[in-house]
Short mmCIF file of C-alpha atoms in Angstrom, two decimals:
data_model
loop_
_atom_site.label_atom_id
_atom_site.label_comp_id
_atom_site.label_asym_id
_atom_site.label_seq_id
_atom_site.Cartn_x
_atom_site.Cartn_y
_atom_site.Cartn_z
CA MET A 180 156.06 312.15 -18.42
CA ALA A 181 158.36 315.03 -17.73
CA ASP A 182 160.13 315.42 -14.35
CA GLY A 183 158.19 317.14 -11.65
CA TYR A 184 158.56 320.89 -10.98
CA ASP A 185 157.92 323.11 -8.04
CA VAL A 186 155.84 325.43 -10.14
CA VAL A 187 154.35 325.58 -13.66
CA VAL A 188 153.39 329.02 -14.96
CA ILE A 189 150.80 328.94 -17.82
CA GLY A 190 151.01 332.21 -19.72
CA MET A 191 154.11 334.33 -19.86
CA GLY A 192 152.92 337.87 -20.15
CA PRO A 193 154.13 340.48 -17.65
CA GLY A 194 152.50 338.76 -14.62
CA GLY A 195 153.75 335.33 -15.50
CA GLU A 196 157.21 336.62 -16.17
CA VAL A 197 157.40 338.36 -12.79
CA ALA A 198 156.19 335.31 -10.95
CA ALA A 199 158.50 332.92 -12.83
CA SER A 200 161.55 335.19 -12.39
CA ARG A 201 160.88 335.58 -8.68
CA LEU A 202 160.53 331.86 -8.15
CA ILE A 203 163.60 330.98 -10.24
CA SER A 204 165.64 333.53 -8.28
CA ALA A 205 164.46 331.78 -5.06
CA GLY A 206 165.84 328.48 -6.35
CA LYS A 207 162.61 326.86 -7.37
CA GLU A 208 162.34 324.42 -10.28
CA VAL A 209 160.08 326.17 -12.74
CA ALA A 210 158.46 325.30 -16.07
CA VAL A 211 156.81 327.97 -18.17
CA VAL A 212 154.16 327.50 -20.81
CA GLU A 213 153.40 330.02 -23.50
CA ARG A 214 151.19 329.50 -26.58
CA GLU A 215 152.45 332.57 -28.42
CA LEU A 216 155.35 334.88 -27.46
CA ILE A 217 157.07 335.19 -24.06
CA GLY A 218 156.30 338.75 -23.00
CA GLY A 219 152.63 338.44 -23.83
CA GLU A 220 150.17 341.01 -25.16
CA CYS A 221 151.76 343.92 -23.45
CA ALA A 222 155.24 343.49 -24.91
CA TYR A 223 154.21 342.85 -28.47
CA TRP A 224 150.71 344.17 -29.25
CA ALA A 225 149.63 346.54 -26.52
CA CYS A 226 151.45 348.69 -23.88
CA ILE A 227 154.93 348.82 -25.50
CA PRO A 228 153.99 349.39 -29.19
CA SER A 229 151.14 351.81 -28.32
CA LYS A 230 153.33 353.96 -26.09
CA THR A 231 156.10 353.83 -28.63
CA LEU A 232 153.75 355.06 -31.38
CA LEU A 233 152.38 357.81 -29.14
CA ARG A 234 155.69 359.40 -28.34
CA PRO A 235 156.87 360.83 -31.73
CA PRO A 236 153.62 362.80 -32.46
CA GLU A 237 153.57 363.87 -28.84
CA VAL A 238 157.03 365.40 -29.25
CA LYS A 239 155.82 367.19 -32.34
CA ASN A 240 152.78 368.57 -30.50
CA GLU A 241 154.92 369.56 -27.52
CA ALA A 242 157.17 371.58 -29.94
CA GLN A 243 154.08 373.30 -31.35
CA ARG A 244 152.90 374.26 -27.94
CA ALA A 245 156.27 375.31 -26.60
CA PHE A 246 157.85 378.74 -27.25
CA GLY A 247 160.74 379.57 -29.54
CA THR A 248 160.97 376.09 -31.13
CA GLY A 249 160.79 374.70 -34.60
CA VAL A 250 158.37 371.86 -35.37
CA PRO A 251 159.93 368.50 -36.15
CA GLU A 252 158.70 366.31 -38.96
CA LEU A 253 157.48 362.75 -38.38
CA GLU A 254 159.52 360.13 -40.26
CA MET A 255 157.06 357.33 -40.49
CA GLU A 256 159.40 354.55 -41.62
CA ALA A 257 161.80 355.38 -38.81
CA ILE A 258 158.94 355.38 -36.32
CA PHE A 259 157.73 351.97 -37.52
CA ASP A 260 161.28 350.62 -37.52
CA TYR A 261 161.76 351.65 -33.91
CA ARG A 262 158.38 350.21 -32.97
CA ASP A 263 159.40 346.93 -34.55
CA TYR A 264 162.66 347.03 -32.57
CA MET A 265 160.69 347.61 -29.33
CA ILE A 266 158.46 344.61 -29.98
CA ARG A 267 161.43 342.45 -30.88
CA ASN A 268 160.13 341.97 -34.37
CA LEU A 269 157.60 339.61 -32.86
CA ASP A 270 160.41 337.15 -31.99
CA ASP A 271 160.87 335.79 -28.50
CA ALA A 272 163.87 333.50 -29.19
CA ALA A 273 166.05 335.59 -26.86
CA GLN A 274 163.48 335.28 -24.05
CA VAL A 275 163.14 331.54 -24.47
CA GLU A 276 167.00 331.19 -24.33
CA GLY A 277 167.14 333.50 -21.30
CA TYR A 278 164.76 331.36 -19.26
CA GLU A 279 166.44 328.13 -20.27
CA ARG A 280 169.76 329.62 -19.31
CA GLN A 281 168.33 330.27 -15.85
CA GLY A 282 167.30 326.64 -15.58
CA ALA A 283 163.60 326.91 -16.42
CA ARG A 284 161.94 324.48 -18.82
CA VAL A 285 160.08 326.35 -21.66
CA PHE A 286 157.07 324.73 -23.29
CA LYS A 287 155.69 326.53 -26.40
CA GLY A 288 152.08 325.41 -26.76
CA GLU A 289 148.56 325.34 -25.24
CA GLY A 290 148.63 324.57 -21.52
CA ARG A 291 145.71 322.90 -19.87
CA ILE A 292 145.17 321.67 -16.27
CA ALA A 293 144.63 317.94 -16.40
CA GLY A 294 144.04 317.49 -12.66
CA PRO A 295 145.59 318.59 -9.34
CA GLY A 296 149.32 319.25 -9.91
CA ARG A 297 149.15 318.17 -13.57
CA VAL A 298 149.36 320.34 -16.71
CA GLU A 299 149.15 319.03 -20.31
CA VAL A 300 150.99 320.79 -23.08
CA ASP A 301 150.40 319.39 -26.56
CA GLY A 302 150.11 315.84 -25.32
CA GLU A 303 152.96 316.02 -22.71
CA THR A 304 152.15 315.97 -19.06
CA VAL A 305 154.00 318.17 -16.57
CA GLU A 306 153.71 317.65 -12.83
CA ALA A 307 154.19 320.41 -10.31
CA GLY A 308 153.39 321.32 -6.73
CA HIS A 309 151.88 324.63 -7.83
CA ILE A 310 150.24 325.98 -11.02
CA ILE A 311 150.03 329.65 -11.76
CA LEU A 312 147.47 330.72 -14.40
CA ALA A 313 148.46 333.92 -16.14
CA THR A 314 146.67 333.61 -19.51
CA GLY A 315 145.67 337.23 -19.93
CA SER A 316 142.69 338.42 -21.91
CA ALA A 317 141.27 338.68 -25.45
CA PRO A 318 139.64 341.62 -27.16
CA ASN A 319 135.83 341.97 -27.08
CA VAL A 320 134.36 342.12 -30.54
CA PRO A 321 130.88 343.61 -30.35
CA PRO A 322 128.01 342.04 -32.28
CA ILE A 323 127.93 344.33 -35.38
CA GLU A 324 126.08 342.87 -38.40
CA GLY A 325 128.40 342.43 -41.39
CA LEU A 326 131.58 343.17 -39.46
CA ASP A 327 133.21 340.10 -41.00
CA GLU A 328 132.78 341.64 -44.42
CA VAL A 329 134.97 344.70 -43.74
CA THR A 330 138.56 345.32 -42.68
CA VAL A 331 138.73 344.96 -38.86
CA TRP A 332 141.75 345.69 -36.69
CA THR A 333 142.06 344.79 -32.99
CA ASN A 334 144.77 346.19 -30.85
CA ARG A 335 147.17 343.73 -32.50
CA GLU A 336 146.77 345.06 -35.98
CA VAL A 337 146.58 348.73 -35.07
CA THR A 338 149.82 348.63 -33.06
CA THR A 339 151.84 346.58 -35.52
CA SER A 340 150.71 347.90 -38.87
CA ARG A 341 153.13 349.84 -41.03
CA GLU A 342 150.18 351.50 -42.82
CA VAL A 343 148.15 354.44 -41.75
CA PRO A 344 144.50 354.12 -42.83
CA GLY A 345 143.07 357.11 -44.53
CA ARG A 346 139.90 356.81 -42.36
CA ALA A 347 139.49 354.84 -39.22
CA LEU A 348 136.41 354.21 -37.09
CA ILE A 349 137.26 353.21 -33.54
CA VAL A 350 134.62 351.23 -31.69
CA GLY A 351 135.23 352.06 -28.05
CA GLY A 352 136.12 355.21 -26.22
CA GLY A 353 138.11 353.78 -23.32
CA PRO A 354 141.92 353.98 -22.82
CA ASN A 355 142.82 351.93 -25.93
CA GLY A 356 140.43 353.81 -28.10
CA ILE A 357 141.62 357.21 -26.95
CA GLU A 358 145.25 356.39 -27.37
CA ALA A 359 144.77 354.89 -30.86
CA ALA A 360 142.61 357.84 -31.91
CA GLN A 361 145.30 360.29 -30.99
CA TRP A 362 148.29 358.67 -32.68
CA LEU A 363 146.29 357.73 -35.82
CA THR A 364 144.96 361.26 -36.23
CA ARG A 365 148.37 362.77 -35.60
CA PHE A 366 149.75 360.35 -38.22
CA GLY A 367 147.25 361.79 -40.75
CA SER A 368 144.22 359.46 -40.45
CA GLU A 369 140.66 360.83 -40.29
CA VAL A 370 139.40 359.30 -37.07
CA THR A 371 135.96 358.69 -35.66
CA ILE A 372 135.23 357.27 -32.19
CA VAL A 373 131.92 355.57 -31.37
CA GLN A 374 131.36 355.02 -27.72
CA SER A 375 128.27 353.27 -26.41
CA ALA A 376 128.49 354.94 -22.96
CA ASP A 377 127.38 358.46 -22.56
CA ARG A 378 130.94 359.71 -22.26
CA LEU A 379 134.50 358.78 -23.09
CA ILE A 380 136.49 356.75 -20.57
CA ASP A 381 133.38 356.17 -18.52
CA ARG A 382 135.26 354.39 -15.68
CA GLU A 383 136.42 357.83 -14.57
CA ASP A 384 134.80 360.98 -13.37
CA GLN A 385 132.44 362.65 -15.88
CA ARG A 386 134.66 365.68 -16.09
CA VAL A 387 137.58 363.58 -17.31
CA GLY A 388 135.57 362.41 -20.25
CA GLU A 389 134.57 365.95 -21.06
CA LEU A 390 138.19 367.16 -20.98
CA VAL A 391 139.58 364.41 -23.17
CA ARG A 392 136.67 364.78 -25.69
CA GLY A 393 137.57 368.49 -26.01
CA VAL A 394 141.20 367.65 -26.70
CA LEU A 395 140.42 365.00 -29.31
CA GLU A 396 137.83 367.09 -31.12
CA GLU A 397 140.24 370.02 -31.16
CA GLU A 398 142.64 367.75 -33.07
CA GLY A 399 139.94 366.74 -35.58
CA VAL A 400 138.62 363.55 -34.11
CA ARG A 401 134.86 363.02 -34.53
CA VAL A 402 133.33 361.64 -31.27
CA PHE A 403 129.94 359.96 -30.97
CA THR A 404 128.90 359.01 -27.46
CA GLY A 405 125.76 357.15 -26.28
CA LEU A 406 125.61 355.34 -29.62
CA LYS A 407 126.47 351.90 -30.95
CA ALA A 408 127.69 350.64 -34.30
CA ILE A 409 125.07 348.13 -35.33
CA ARG A 410 125.75 347.36 -38.98
CA ALA A 411 128.71 347.30 -41.41
CA ARG A 412 128.78 346.77 -45.15
CA ARG A 413 131.63 346.86 -47.68
CA ASN A 414 131.68 349.85 -49.92
CA GLY A 415 134.26 349.11 -52.54
CA GLU A 416 137.57 348.90 -50.68
CA ALA A 417 136.14 350.83 -47.73
CA ALA A 418 133.25 350.26 -45.29
CA THR A 419 130.06 352.00 -44.33
CA ILE A 420 129.22 351.62 -40.66
CA GLU A 421 125.69 352.41 -39.47
CA LEU A 422 125.05 353.66 -35.88
CA ASP A 423 121.85 352.99 -33.96
CA ASP A 424 120.59 356.56 -34.53
CA GLY A 425 120.84 356.11 -38.33
CA THR A 426 124.17 357.99 -38.69
CA GLN A 427 126.47 356.44 -41.34
CA VAL A 428 130.26 356.70 -41.08
CA GLU A 429 132.66 355.88 -43.89
CA ALA A 430 135.99 354.20 -43.02
CA ASP A 431 138.77 352.20 -44.48
CA VAL A 432 139.42 350.31 -41.24
CA VAL A 433 137.23 349.49 -38.27
CA VAL A 434 139.34 349.40 -35.10
CA VAL A 435 137.79 347.37 -32.28
CA ALA A 436 138.73 348.78 -28.84
CA ALA A 437 135.66 347.71 -26.88
CA GLY A 438 137.39 346.26 -23.80
CA ARG A 439 138.77 342.84 -23.08
CA THR A 440 137.62 339.51 -21.66
CA PRO A 441 139.67 337.13 -19.43
CA ARG A 442 141.03 334.17 -21.35
CA THR A 443 139.84 331.06 -19.51
CA GLU A 444 138.47 328.82 -22.29
CA GLY A 445 140.20 325.44 -22.59
CA LEU A 446 142.20 325.79 -19.36
CA GLY A 447 140.73 322.73 -17.72
CA LEU A 448 139.52 324.71 -14.71
CA GLU A 449 136.82 322.15 -14.08
CA ASN A 450 139.51 319.54 -13.36
CA VAL A 451 140.53 321.40 -10.20
CA GLY A 452 137.06 322.63 -9.14
CA ILE A 453 137.36 326.21 -10.38
CA GLU A 454 134.28 327.85 -11.81
CA PRO A 455 134.74 331.21 -13.55
CA ASP A 456 132.88 334.14 -12.06
CA GLY A 457 131.69 336.58 -14.77
CA GLY A 458 134.20 334.99 -17.12
CA ALA A 459 137.13 335.49 -14.76
CA ILE A 460 138.96 333.20 -12.32
CA PRO A 461 138.05 334.10 -8.73
CA VAL A 462 140.98 334.49 -6.40
CA ASP A 463 141.48 335.28 -2.78
CA GLU A 464 143.67 338.00 -1.29
CA ARG A 465 146.77 335.82 -1.85
CA CYS A 466 145.82 335.25 -5.54
CA ARG A 467 144.93 331.68 -4.72
CA ALA A 468 142.22 330.15 -6.98
CA ALA A 469 142.22 326.51 -5.56
CA GLU A 470 144.51 324.21 -3.67
CA GLY A 471 147.86 324.50 -5.40
CA VAL A 472 146.42 326.71 -8.10
CA TRP A 473 147.03 330.44 -8.38
CA ALA A 474 145.85 333.08 -10.82
CA ILE A 475 147.25 336.52 -11.70
CA GLY A 476 146.68 339.28 -14.21
CA ASP A 477 143.80 339.93 -16.56
CA VAL A 478 142.47 336.38 -16.18
CA THR A 479 141.43 337.25 -12.66
CA GLY A 480 139.29 340.18 -13.83
CA VAL A 481 140.46 342.19 -10.81
CA ALA A 482 141.95 345.11 -12.81
CA LEU A 483 143.16 344.61 -16.35
CA PHE A 484 146.49 346.53 -16.10
CA THR A 485 149.99 345.28 -16.70
CA HIS A 486 151.13 346.75 -13.41
CA VAL A 487 148.42 344.91 -11.55
CA ALA A 488 149.44 341.65 -13.23
CA LYS A 489 153.04 342.21 -12.13
CA TYR A 490 151.94 343.04 -8.62
CA GLN A 491 149.84 339.90 -8.41
CA GLY A 492 152.76 337.87 -9.78
CA ARG A 493 154.83 339.11 -6.77
CA VAL A 494 151.99 338.30 -4.41
CA ALA A 495 151.44 334.79 -5.68
CA ALA A 496 155.17 333.98 -5.85
CA ASP A 497 155.75 335.20 -2.35
CA ASN A 498 152.92 333.05 -1.01
CA ILE A 499 154.26 330.03 -2.81
CA LEU A 500 157.65 330.74 -1.22
CA GLY A 501 156.02 330.79 2.20
CA ARG A 502 156.08 334.52 2.61
CA GLU A 503 152.56 335.43 3.77
CA ARG A 504 151.34 338.27 1.54
CA ARG A 505 147.93 339.68 0.67
CA ALA A 506 146.99 341.85 -2.26
CA ASP A 507 145.75 345.37 -1.58
CA TYR A 508 144.20 347.13 -4.57
CA ARG A 509 143.70 350.57 -2.99
CA GLY A 510 145.23 353.47 -4.84
CA ILE A 511 146.22 351.52 -8.04
CA PRO A 512 147.09 354.13 -10.62
CA ARG A 513 145.22 354.21 -13.97
CA VAL A 514 146.83 356.07 -16.78
CA VAL A 515 145.95 356.80 -20.37
CA PHE A 516 149.04 357.99 -22.24
CA SER A 517 147.24 360.55 -24.33
CA ASP A 518 148.37 364.14 -24.71
CA PRO A 519 147.67 365.49 -22.14
CA GLU A 520 147.88 362.40 -20.02
CA ILE A 521 144.87 361.10 -18.10
CA ALA A 522 145.77 359.72 -14.70
CA ALA A 523 143.59 358.53 -11.78
CA CYS A 524 143.71 356.40 -8.70
CA GLY A 525 141.39 355.27 -6.01
CA LEU A 526 137.65 356.06 -6.07
CA THR A 527 135.69 358.53 -8.15
CA GLU A 528 133.34 360.84 -6.28
CA GLU A 529 130.40 358.76 -7.46
CA GLN A 530 132.05 355.54 -6.26
CA ALA A 531 132.94 357.09 -2.91
CA ARG A 532 129.39 358.27 -2.24
CA ALA A 533 128.01 354.86 -3.32
CA GLN A 534 130.14 353.28 -0.58
CA GLY A 535 128.63 355.60 2.00
CA ILE A 536 131.70 357.82 2.28
CA ASP A 537 131.11 361.44 3.30
CA ALA A 538 133.11 362.76 0.38
CA ALA A 539 134.73 366.15 0.03
CA VAL A 540 135.84 367.07 -3.50
CA ALA A 541 138.16 369.82 -4.71
CA THR A 542 139.20 370.56 -8.27
CA VAL A 543 141.84 373.06 -9.46
CA ASP A 544 142.75 374.52 -12.86
CA LEU A 545 146.52 374.17 -12.81
CA ALA A 546 147.11 377.24 -15.02
CA LYS A 547 145.43 379.36 -12.34
CA VAL A 548 147.59 378.28 -9.44
CA LEU A 549 150.94 377.08 -10.78
CA ALA A 550 153.97 378.52 -12.54
CA ARG A 551 155.02 375.15 -14.02
CA PRO A 552 152.36 375.01 -16.76
CA TYR A 553 153.58 378.32 -18.12
CA THR A 554 157.21 377.21 -18.23
CA TYR A 555 156.15 374.02 -19.93
CA GLU A 556 153.94 375.26 -22.77
CA LYS A 557 152.05 378.22 -24.24
CA ASP A 558 148.29 378.15 -23.57
CA PRO A 559 148.87 375.82 -20.56
CA ARG A 560 146.43 373.03 -19.68
CA GLY A 561 145.82 370.85 -16.71
CA THR A 562 143.17 369.93 -14.09
CA LEU A 563 143.58 368.05 -10.82
CA SER A 564 140.74 366.77 -8.62
CA LEU A 565 140.95 365.11 -5.18
CA VAL A 566 138.31 363.07 -3.27
CA ALA A 567 138.59 362.88 0.50
CA ASP A 568 136.89 361.02 3.25
CA ARG A 569 135.80 363.70 5.78
CA GLU A 570 135.31 361.29 8.57
CA ARG A 571 138.77 359.68 8.37
CA GLY A 572 140.62 362.74 7.04
CA VAL A 573 142.35 360.86 4.24
CA LEU A 574 142.28 360.87 0.44
CA VAL A 575 140.28 358.10 -1.27
CA GLY A 576 140.57 359.19 -4.91
CA ALA A 577 142.32 361.52 -7.37
CA TRP A 578 142.38 362.27 -11.07
CA ALA A 579 144.32 364.61 -13.33
CA VAL A 580 144.26 365.51 -17.01
CA ALA A 581 147.50 367.31 -17.60
CA PRO A 582 151.04 367.02 -18.99
CA LEU A 583 153.05 364.22 -17.28
CA ALA A 584 150.14 363.36 -15.01
CA GLY A 585 151.05 359.68 -15.29
CA GLU A 586 154.29 360.50 -13.38
CA TRP A 587 153.01 362.72 -10.61
CA ILE A 588 149.71 360.83 -9.89
CA HIS A 589 151.75 358.46 -7.75
CA ALA A 590 151.85 360.94 -4.87
CA SER A 591 148.14 360.57 -4.42
CA ALA A 592 148.32 356.80 -5.10
CA LEU A 593 150.71 356.43 -2.20
CA ALA A 594 148.72 358.72 0.04
CA ILE A 595 145.58 356.67 -0.57
CA ARG A 596 147.30 353.37 -0.10
CA ALA A 597 149.11 354.38 3.13
CA GLU A 598 146.15 356.41 4.39
CA VAL A 599 148.40 359.44 4.99
CA PRO A 600 146.47 361.97 7.06
CA ILE A 601 145.49 365.07 5.06
CA GLU A 602 147.04 367.25 7.71
CA LYS A 603 150.35 365.54 7.03
CA LEU A 604 149.93 366.01 3.23
CA LEU A 605 149.22 369.72 3.83
CA ASP A 606 152.58 369.98 5.61
CA SER A 607 154.52 368.37 2.74
CA VAL A 608 156.78 370.49 0.53
CA ALA A 609 156.86 370.07 -3.28
CA GLN A 610 159.67 371.19 -5.55
CA PHE A 611 159.11 374.51 -7.27
CA PRO A 612 158.16 374.74 -10.12
CA THR A 613 156.48 371.36 -10.68
CA TYR A 614 153.05 370.01 -11.43
CA SER A 615 153.19 368.22 -8.03
CA GLU A 616 152.71 371.56 -6.32
CA ALA A 617 149.10 371.31 -7.41
CA TYR A 618 148.36 368.91 -4.58
CA LEU A 619 148.80 371.60 -1.93
CA TYR A 620 146.40 373.99 -3.68
CA CYS A 621 143.82 371.27 -4.19
CA LEU A 622 144.17 369.94 -0.62
CA GLU A 623 143.60 373.42 0.80
CA ARG A 624 140.32 373.67 -1.14
CA LEU A 625 138.83 370.47 0.40
CA ASP A 626 135.88 371.28 2.57
CA LEU A 627 136.74 369.22 5.57
#
């Protein structure tokens, strides 16, 4: 039996890393368990490679939309080389060494709770006062007949491949599907998206889905909404995918981007009295799942974002350290790094009204009120919408589809989280010329 530890962290993605690093810095004895690579899905197969792949074609498109500029060429081998550098060539040796140098014990293998304060890793038992579960999520693979007979990529293959398929059918029109569709089509692939919901990115306001659909279709992406892929069959080296309305789509690769499921199987939750709720580990406001057991990140099902996992990692670590802290999920930003970017936070208008909020909504076309869009590009684009609570006089939601929206959405995120009075927001002064100026124009249009 190994020596006892203060904390064992199972799963070393972004949430696990934040928690472990915070606890180590506070002088705690920490053991970390990772079955694959320290850094997790985000570092190797999701956020980092996808944003790296999006950037070069984005620069090319920006040059095309700007004035007085030449258009750069994409050097695919150089792009893939840099992507491989950014994902550490799928090697976490430096990360393992780094944690060991800080005094942590690193276990590479499957971690399982054997009972209160006990974790088993490949036959070895580790004892600890606290256990943090940060095992992330796995991709959903929809039940498509014959899918196992054709070439299928999940986020892992699509973000690490050095090949660009001639034709790609993407199952799922959420953030991952939208981002993959844009970089693949800009790399030269013929892309089709099939979305079962009636609009793209259906977690957001209907107008958002309409705007992004227009952008993708303008770039040549075929978009089917309100339809499901039900059957696949091999057609030589390619595949034929049948939709539930009889439409048939030819593709060389089927990219599955139909959401993700918390990874709880085999964790031994029953040994500490934890029963998953909807497949996720239920936690309280302190990220506590049971006595001495904490859960953070995708495995909690709260909000499957890297930044939420990191936030929960801070919350859980602080509570373990005796610093009372409760998670607050109001105003969490949600960004799709498409071109233009899609950014949102708080409630949609529909969600606000469903909660009984007397909602006031205002939407502005940025090109009609700002100078910045014209200094940024020809044929400027951009839309901002705000949702306010009339009774309390505060913002409760916002969304934008515009250049750099992922950067300036944080003004509304902070306003929602801090419940800044709208009268105070109306008295704020934004730098000229910036996209952030749009808030004033939109706030002034709210019918309060």
